PDB file of C-alpha atoms in Angstrom:
ATOM      1  CA  GLN A  12      -0.001   0.098   0.011  1.00  0.00           C
ATOM      2  CA  VAL A  13       1.423   3.270  -0.974  1.00  0.00           C
ATOM      3  CA  GLN A  14       1.910   5.653   1.707  1.00  0.00           C
ATOM      4  CA  LEU A  15       3.636   8.764   2.318  1.00  0.00           C
ATOM      5  CA  LYS A  16       4.035  10.751   5.893  1.00  0.00           C
ATOM      6  CA  GLU A  17       5.256  14.030   6.813  1.00  0.00           C
ATOM      7  CA  SER A  18       6.769  15.176  10.063  1.00  0.00           C
ATOM      8  CA  GLY A  19       8.281  18.086  11.607  1.00  0.00           C
ATOM      9  CA  PRO A  20       7.938  21.079  13.889  1.00  0.00           C
ATOM     10  CA  GLY A  21       4.674  22.770  14.031  1.00  0.00           C
ATOM     11  CA  LEU A  22       5.895  26.248  15.181  1.00  0.00           C
ATOM     12  CA  VAL A  23       9.052  27.850  13.583  1.00  0.00           C
ATOM     13  CA  GLN A  24       9.995  31.025  14.495  1.00  0.00           C
ATOM     14  CA  PRO A  25      10.618  34.269  11.978  1.00  0.00           C
ATOM     15  CA  SER A  26      13.686  33.992  10.180  1.00  0.00           C
ATOM     16  CA  GLN A  27      14.273  30.442  10.871  1.00  0.00           C
ATOM     17  CA  THR A  28      14.842  27.294   8.715  1.00  0.00           C
ATOM     18  CA  LEU A  29      11.833  24.693   8.336  1.00  0.00           C
ATOM     19  CA  SER A  30      13.156  20.955   8.088  1.00  0.00           C
ATOM     20  CA  LEU A  31      10.482  18.662   6.867  1.00  0.00           C
ATOM     21  CA  THR A  32      10.613  14.658   6.372  1.00  0.00           C
ATOM     22  CA  CYS A  33       8.506  12.781   4.349  1.00  0.00           C
ATOM     23  CA  THR A  34       8.717   8.870   4.920  1.00  0.00           C
ATOM     24  CA  VAL A  35       7.263   6.475   2.141  1.00  0.00           C
ATOM     25  CA  ALA A  36       5.943   3.090   2.053  1.00  0.00           C
ATOM     26  CA  GLY A  37       4.919   0.985  -0.507  1.00  0.00           C
ATOM     27  CA  PHE A  38       6.878   2.095  -3.450  1.00  0.00           C
ATOM     28  CA  SER A  39      10.849   2.803  -3.907  1.00  0.00           C
ATOM     29  CA  LEU A  40      12.200   6.625  -4.239  1.00  0.00           C
ATOM     30  CA  THR A  41      14.929   4.933  -6.963  1.00  0.00           C
ATOM     31  CA  SER A  42      11.727   4.357  -9.093  1.00  0.00           C
ATOM     32  CA  TYR A  43       9.049   7.098  -8.552  1.00  0.00           C
ATOM     33  CA  ASN A  44       9.419  11.294  -8.041  1.00  0.00           C
ATOM     34  CA  VAL A  45       8.220  12.887  -5.080  1.00  0.00           C
ATOM     35  CA  HIS A  46       6.935  16.442  -5.112  1.00  0.00           C
ATOM     36  CA  TRP A  47       6.233  18.906  -2.103  1.00  0.00           C
ATOM     37  CA  VAL A  48       3.059  21.174  -2.146  1.00  0.00           C
ATOM     38  CA  ARG A  49       1.968  23.521   0.742  1.00  0.00           C
ATOM     39  CA  GLN A  50      -1.755  25.187   1.574  1.00  0.00           C
ATOM     40  CA  PRO A  51      -1.682  27.876   3.235  1.00  0.00           C
ATOM     41  CA  PRO A  52      -5.127  28.123   5.805  1.00  0.00           C
ATOM     42  CA  GLY A  53      -8.055  28.631   3.952  1.00  0.00           C
ATOM     43  CA  LYS A  54      -6.286  29.030   0.369  1.00  0.00           C
ATOM     44  CA  GLY A  55      -5.316  27.116  -2.919  1.00  0.00           C
ATOM     45  CA  LEU A  56      -2.250  24.825  -3.353  1.00  0.00           C
ATOM     46  CA  GLU A  57       1.171  25.773  -4.242  1.00  0.00           C
ATOM     47  CA  TRP A  58       3.869  23.602  -6.060  1.00  0.00           C
ATOM     48  CA  MET A  59       7.484  23.877  -4.119  1.00  0.00           C
ATOM     49  CA  GLY A  60       9.340  21.358  -5.967  1.00  0.00           C
ATOM     50  CA  VAL A  61      10.017  17.831  -6.322  1.00  0.00           C
ATOM     51  CA  ILE A  62      13.085  15.618  -6.345  1.00  0.00           C
ATOM     52  CA  TRP A  63      13.128  12.936  -9.167  1.00  0.00           C
ATOM     53  CA  ASN A  64      13.920   9.162  -8.911  1.00  0.00           C
ATOM     54  CA  THR A  65      17.534   9.955 -10.310  1.00  0.00           C
ATOM     55  CA  GLY A  66      18.119  12.573  -7.848  1.00  0.00           C
ATOM     56  CA  GLY A  67      17.774  15.473  -9.648  1.00  0.00           C
ATOM     57  CA  THR A  68      15.421  18.482  -8.407  1.00  0.00           C
ATOM     58  CA  ARG A  69      13.571  21.361  -9.938  1.00  0.00           C
ATOM     59  CA  TYR A  70      12.161  24.086  -7.912  1.00  0.00           C
ATOM     60  CA  ASN A  71       9.396  26.801  -8.387  1.00  0.00           C
ATOM     61  CA  SER A  72      11.201  30.170  -9.383  1.00  0.00           C
ATOM     62  CA  ALA A  73       9.537  32.019  -6.637  1.00  0.00           C
ATOM     63  CA  LEU A  74      11.438  29.396  -3.829  1.00  0.00           C
ATOM     64  CA  LYS A  75      14.019  28.385  -4.917  1.00  0.00           C
ATOM     65  CA  SER A  76      16.566  30.799  -3.675  1.00  0.00           C
ATOM     66  CA  ARG A  77      14.988  29.295  -0.211  1.00  0.00           C
ATOM     67  CA  LEU A  78      14.003  26.078  -0.907  1.00  0.00           C
ATOM     68  CA  SER A  79      16.300  22.625  -0.854  1.00  0.00           C
ATOM     69  CA  ILE A  80      14.898  19.169  -1.373  1.00  0.00           C
ATOM     70  CA  SER A  81      16.784  15.589  -1.176  1.00  0.00           C
ATOM     71  CA  LYS A  82      16.337  12.343  -0.095  1.00  0.00           C
ATOM     72  CA  ASP A  83      17.640   9.145   1.530  1.00  0.00           C
ATOM     73  CA  THR A  84      16.807   5.948  -0.950  1.00  0.00           C
ATOM     74  CA  SER A  85      17.830   3.477   2.311  1.00  0.00           C
ATOM     75  CA  LYS A  86      15.712   4.857   4.362  1.00  0.00           C
ATOM     76  CA  SER A  87      12.850   5.549   2.009  1.00  0.00           C
ATOM     77  CA  GLN A  88      13.022   9.259   3.155  1.00  0.00           C
ATOM     78  CA  VAL A  89      12.615  12.913   1.403  1.00  0.00           C
ATOM     79  CA  PHE A  90      13.970  16.098   3.122  1.00  0.00           C
ATOM     80  CA  LEU A  91      12.653  19.617   2.369  1.00  0.00           C
ATOM     81  CA  LYS A  92      14.694  22.355   4.225  1.00  0.00           C
ATOM     82  CA  MET A  93      13.577  25.951   3.522  1.00  0.00           C
ATOM     83  CA  ASN A  94      15.447  28.887   5.165  1.00  0.00           C
ATOM     84  CA  SER A  95      14.410  32.812   6.254  1.00  0.00           C
ATOM     85  CA  LEU A  96      10.680  31.618   6.852  1.00  0.00           C
ATOM     86  CA  GLN A  97       7.973  34.455   7.239  1.00  0.00           C
ATOM     87  CA  THR A  98       4.557  34.141   8.309  1.00  0.00           C
ATOM     88  CA  GLU A  99       3.290  34.370   4.931  1.00  0.00           C
ATOM     89  CA  ASP A 100       4.955  30.673   4.963  1.00  0.00           C
ATOM     90  CA  THR A 101       2.571  29.361   7.400  1.00  0.00           C
ATOM     91  CA  ALA A 102       1.070  26.605   6.121  1.00  0.00           C
ATOM     92  CA  THR A 103      -0.242  23.056   5.659  1.00  0.00           C
ATOM     93  CA  TYR A 104       3.057  21.237   3.790  1.00  0.00           C
ATOM     94  CA  TYR A 105       2.521  18.029   1.722  1.00  0.00           C
ATOM     95  CA  CYS A 106       4.430  15.333   0.218  1.00  0.00           C
ATOM     96  CA  ALA A 107       3.054  13.481  -2.870  1.00  0.00           C
ATOM     97  CA  ARG A 108       4.130  10.994  -5.344  1.00  0.00           C
ATOM     98  CA  ASP A 109       4.112  11.371  -8.882  1.00  0.00           C
ATOM     99  CA  PRO A 110       2.333   8.624 -10.546  1.00  0.00           C
ATOM    100  CA  HIS A 111       5.018   8.323 -13.559  1.00  0.00           C
ATOM    101  CA  TYR A 112       2.615   8.529 -16.270  1.00  0.00           C
ATOM    102  CA  PRO A 113       4.556   8.004 -19.691  1.00  0.00           C
ATOM    103  CA  GLY A 114       5.635  11.333 -20.643  1.00  0.00           C
ATOM    104  CA  ILE A 115       3.782  13.365 -17.969  1.00  0.00           C
ATOM    105  CA  HIS A 116       5.407  14.903 -15.345  1.00  0.00           C
ATOM    106  CA  TYR A 117       3.987  16.916 -11.956  1.00  0.00           C
ATOM    107  CA  VAL A 118       0.968  14.997 -11.498  1.00  0.00           C
ATOM    108  CA  MET A 119       0.621  13.611  -7.816  1.00  0.00           C
ATOM    109  CA  ASP A 120      -1.308  10.273  -7.462  1.00  0.00           C
ATOM    110  CA  ALA A 121      -0.556   9.873  -3.559  1.00  0.00           C
ATOM    111  CA  TRP A 122      -0.468  12.387  -1.074  1.00  0.00           C
ATOM    112  CA  GLY A 123       0.577  12.321   2.742  1.00  0.00           C
ATOM    113  CA  GLN A 124      -1.530  13.446   5.263  1.00  0.00           C
ATOM    114  CA  GLY A 125       0.297  16.661   5.481  1.00  0.00           C
ATOM    115  CA  ALA A 126       2.335  18.409   8.192  1.00  0.00           C
ATOM    116  CA  SER A 127       0.704  22.179   9.621  1.00  0.00           C
ATOM    117  CA  VAL A 128       3.309  24.554   9.679  1.00  0.00           C
ATOM    118  CA  THR A 129       3.134  27.950  11.902  1.00  0.00           C
ATOM    119  CA  VAL A 130       5.723  30.417  11.785  1.00  0.00           C
ATOM    120  CA  SER A 131       5.335  32.853  14.754  1.00  0.00           C
ATOM    121  CA  SER A 132       7.262  33.988  17.398  1.00  0.00           C
TER     122      SER A 132
ATOM    123  CA  ASP B  18       3.852  31.947 -14.827  1.00  0.00           C
ATOM    124  CA  ILE B  19       0.546  30.126 -16.378  1.00  0.00           C
ATOM    125  CA  GLN B  20      -2.360  31.328 -14.328  1.00  0.00           C
ATOM    126  CA  MET B  21      -5.553  28.916 -14.027  1.00  0.00           C
ATOM    127  CA  THR B  22      -8.464  31.036 -13.319  1.00  0.00           C
ATOM    128  CA  GLN B  23     -11.255  28.207 -11.826  1.00  0.00           C
ATOM    129  CA  SER B  24     -14.974  28.996 -11.578  1.00  0.00           C
ATOM    130  CA  PRO B  25     -17.413  29.588 -10.189  1.00  0.00           C
ATOM    131  CA  ALA B  26     -15.326  29.883  -6.667  1.00  0.00           C
ATOM    132  CA  SER B  27     -18.508  27.795  -5.212  1.00  0.00           C
ATOM    133  CA  LEU B  28     -21.290  26.081  -5.964  1.00  0.00           C
ATOM    134  CA  SER B  29     -24.339  24.959  -4.476  1.00  0.00           C
ATOM    135  CA  ALA B  30     -26.140  21.797  -6.376  1.00  0.00           C
ATOM    136  CA  SER B  31     -28.617  18.803  -5.124  1.00  0.00           C
ATOM    137  CA  LEU B  32     -28.349  15.392  -4.836  1.00  0.00           C
ATOM    138  CA  GLY B  33     -28.398  13.739  -8.540  1.00  0.00           C
ATOM    139  CA  GLU B  34     -27.766  16.924 -10.137  1.00  0.00           C
ATOM    140  CA  THR B  35     -24.873  17.058 -12.966  1.00  0.00           C
ATOM    141  CA  VAL B  36     -22.264  19.760 -11.796  1.00  0.00           C
ATOM    142  CA  THR B  37     -19.646  21.465 -14.178  1.00  0.00           C
ATOM    143  CA  ILE B  38     -16.670  23.280 -12.949  1.00  0.00           C
ATOM    144  CA  GLU B  39     -14.546  25.506 -15.602  1.00  0.00           C
ATOM    145  CA  CYS B  40     -10.788  26.043 -15.501  1.00  0.00           C
ATOM    146  CA  ARG B  41      -9.154  28.748 -18.075  1.00  0.00           C
ATOM    147  CA  ALA B  42      -5.422  28.844 -18.489  1.00  0.00           C
ATOM    148  CA  SER B  43      -3.500  32.235 -19.325  1.00  0.00           C
ATOM    149  CA  GLU B  44      -2.455  30.120 -22.660  1.00  0.00           C
ATOM    150  CA  ASP B  45      -2.861  27.432 -24.420  1.00  0.00           C
ATOM    151  CA  ILE B  46      -1.616  24.055 -22.224  1.00  0.00           C
ATOM    152  CA  TYR B  47      -2.223  21.374 -24.423  1.00  0.00           C
ATOM    153  CA  ASN B  48      -4.390  19.139 -22.400  1.00  0.00           C
ATOM    154  CA  GLY B  49      -1.655  19.240 -19.497  1.00  0.00           C
ATOM    155  CA  LEU B  50      -4.461  19.249 -17.101  1.00  0.00           C
ATOM    156  CA  ALA B  51      -5.531  17.755 -13.850  1.00  0.00           C
ATOM    157  CA  TRP B  52      -8.301  17.790 -11.574  1.00  0.00           C
ATOM    158  CA  TYR B  53      -8.038  16.804  -7.675  1.00  0.00           C
ATOM    159  CA  GLN B  54     -10.303  16.738  -5.251  1.00  0.00           C
ATOM    160  CA  GLN B  55      -9.980  17.615  -1.307  1.00  0.00           C
ATOM    161  CA  LYS B  56     -12.593  16.840   1.210  1.00  0.00           C
ATOM    162  CA  PRO B  57     -12.644  19.120   4.329  1.00  0.00           C
ATOM    163  CA  GLY B  58      -9.422  18.250   6.610  1.00  0.00           C
ATOM    164  CA  LYS B  59      -8.104  15.687   4.472  1.00  0.00           C
ATOM    165  CA  SER B  60      -5.462  15.825   1.583  1.00  0.00           C
ATOM    166  CA  PRO B  61      -5.728  16.326  -2.309  1.00  0.00           C
ATOM    167  CA  GLN B  62      -7.144  13.237  -4.428  1.00  0.00           C
ATOM    168  CA  LEU B  63      -5.895  13.164  -8.133  1.00  0.00           C
ATOM    169  CA  LEU B  64      -9.526  13.113  -9.731  1.00  0.00           C
ATOM    170  CA  ILE B  65      -8.375  13.533 -13.694  1.00  0.00           C
ATOM    171  CA  TYR B  66      -4.910  14.073 -15.623  1.00  0.00           C
ATOM    172  CA  ASN B  67      -4.355  14.558 -19.732  1.00  0.00           C
ATOM    173  CA  ALA B  68      -7.609  16.612 -19.084  1.00  0.00           C
ATOM    174  CA  ASN B  69      -9.804  13.621 -19.948  1.00  0.00           C
ATOM    175  CA  SER B  70      -8.143  10.589 -18.290  1.00  0.00           C
ATOM    176  CA  LEU B  71      -9.743   9.167 -15.290  1.00  0.00           C
ATOM    177  CA  HIS B  72      -7.406   8.251 -12.490  1.00  0.00           C
ATOM    178  CA  THR B  73      -7.586   4.729 -11.363  1.00  0.00           C
ATOM    179  CA  GLY B  74     -10.561   3.907  -9.000  1.00  0.00           C
ATOM    180  CA  VAL B  75     -11.965   7.051  -9.519  1.00  0.00           C
ATOM    181  CA  PRO B  76     -15.901   7.082 -10.080  1.00  0.00           C
ATOM    182  CA  SER B  77     -16.947   7.054 -13.411  1.00  0.00           C
ATOM    183  CA  ARG B  78     -19.317   9.806 -12.695  1.00  0.00           C
ATOM    184  CA  PHE B  79     -16.274  12.329 -12.748  1.00  0.00           C
ATOM    185  CA  SER B  80     -15.271  12.999 -16.460  1.00  0.00           C
ATOM    186  CA  GLY B  81     -12.906  16.117 -17.672  1.00  0.00           C
ATOM    187  CA  SER B  82     -12.847  17.495 -21.041  1.00  0.00           C
ATOM    188  CA  GLY B  83     -11.828  20.732 -22.893  1.00  0.00           C
ATOM    189  CA  SER B  84      -8.836  21.964 -24.961  1.00  0.00           C
ATOM    190  CA  GLY B  85      -6.371  24.782 -25.864  1.00  0.00           C
ATOM    191  CA  THR B  86      -7.137  27.203 -23.058  1.00  0.00           C
ATOM    192  CA  GLN B  87     -10.758  25.851 -21.861  1.00  0.00           C
ATOM    193  CA  TYR B  88     -11.444  22.684 -19.565  1.00  0.00           C
ATOM    194  CA  SER B  89     -14.302  21.526 -17.347  1.00  0.00           C
ATOM    195  CA  LEU B  90     -14.371  19.019 -14.861  1.00  0.00           C
ATOM    196  CA  LYS B  91     -18.389  17.473 -14.797  1.00  0.00           C
ATOM    197  CA  ILE B  92     -19.540  15.546 -12.100  1.00  0.00           C
ATOM    198  CA  ASN B  93     -22.424  13.291 -13.335  1.00  0.00           C
ATOM    199  CA  SER B  94     -25.316  12.339 -10.298  1.00  0.00           C
ATOM    200  CA  LEU B  95     -24.142  14.007  -7.565  1.00  0.00           C
ATOM    201  CA  GLN B  96     -23.426  12.130  -4.431  1.00  0.00           C
ATOM    202  CA  SER B  97     -23.136  13.058  -0.873  1.00  0.00           C
ATOM    203  CA  GLU B  98     -19.558  11.941  -0.909  1.00  0.00           C
ATOM    204  CA  ASP B  99     -18.423  14.409  -3.432  1.00  0.00           C
ATOM    205  CA  VAL B 100     -18.613  17.776  -1.110  1.00  0.00           C
ATOM    206  CA  ALA B 101     -15.161  18.922  -1.412  1.00  0.00           C
ATOM    207  CA  SER B 102     -12.908  21.350  -2.717  1.00  0.00           C
ATOM    208  CA  TYR B 103     -12.305  20.836  -6.272  1.00  0.00           C
ATOM    209  CA  PHE B 104      -8.878  22.477  -8.115  1.00  0.00           C
ATOM    210  CA  CYS B 105      -7.556  22.391 -11.359  1.00  0.00           C
ATOM    211  CA  GLN B 106      -3.649  22.014 -12.272  1.00  0.00           C
ATOM    212  CA  GLN B 107      -1.747  22.995 -15.396  1.00  0.00           C
ATOM    213  CA  TYR B 108       1.324  21.166 -15.837  1.00  0.00           C
ATOM    214  CA  TYR B 109       2.405  21.648 -19.458  1.00  0.00           C
ATOM    215  CA  ASP B 110       5.053  24.181 -17.913  1.00  0.00           C
ATOM    216  CA  TYR B 111       7.493  22.498 -15.169  1.00  0.00           C
ATOM    217  CA  GLN B 112       6.166  25.543 -13.383  1.00  0.00           C
ATOM    218  CA  ASN B 113       2.584  23.812 -12.521  1.00  0.00           C
ATOM    219  CA  THR B 114       0.307  26.106 -11.256  1.00  0.00           C
ATOM    220  CA  PHE B 115      -3.069  25.371  -9.619  1.00  0.00           C
ATOM    221  CA  GLY B 116      -6.595  26.970  -9.707  1.00  0.00           C
ATOM    222  CA  ALA B 117      -7.480  28.989  -6.746  1.00  0.00           C
ATOM    223  CA  GLY B 118     -10.271  25.939  -6.325  1.00  0.00           C
ATOM    224  CA  THR B 119     -14.298  25.797  -6.194  1.00  0.00           C
ATOM    225  CA  LYS B 120     -16.047  24.412  -3.245  1.00  0.00           C
ATOM    226  CA  LEU B 121     -18.878  22.185  -3.757  1.00  0.00           C
ATOM    227  CA  GLU B 122     -21.953  21.906  -1.280  1.00  0.00           C
ATOM    228  CA  LEU B 123     -24.995  20.478  -0.913  1.00  0.00           C
ATOM    229  CA  LYS B 124     -28.373  22.682  -1.402  1.00  0.00           C
TER     230      LYS B 124
END
């Protein structure tokens, strides 16, 4: 059964760095890409970035200077780090699997439950 | 970035009714469009990709159509479990972007 689960601190102080972990089960990170998507309270979805099965990454240009995504394949974990957090970064952060449809990227067929992050002093 | 304009922002419909949600892209996205359903307090779930391909396990009352810059999601015979927010997403451009969402409620 495909599962993804985000973990990390619920509260981060302004200007600090957010670190989140996505632990996956039921599939291999060597075969599937994993995305990060966030959703501010009561608002829409924003794609943040992706780590390819090969280990390469691609980021939303609006976040690129602050964002880093990496993974430990042996532990089935994907990591998100974002620095210089501000109150507008308050959101639920999701990791999601790319189903790897032929020729299609950036579609997400399985999502974690989400990690709620509040940026506040 | 490609802008996705979704309408309506909210919608109230009766059980058994047919509902249509629209999404307009700021430029041609060549059917690179997906639809997601997000129930209250839950994660989004993929419904449709490639504008009209039904994701595995999604009920056949959901369908997608469109081309160019105009796309739509249709729900036939609305069920109570369809109460949710619906988001379109363009992935033609790697800077993929989502619509603002449509909140569907029961009348």
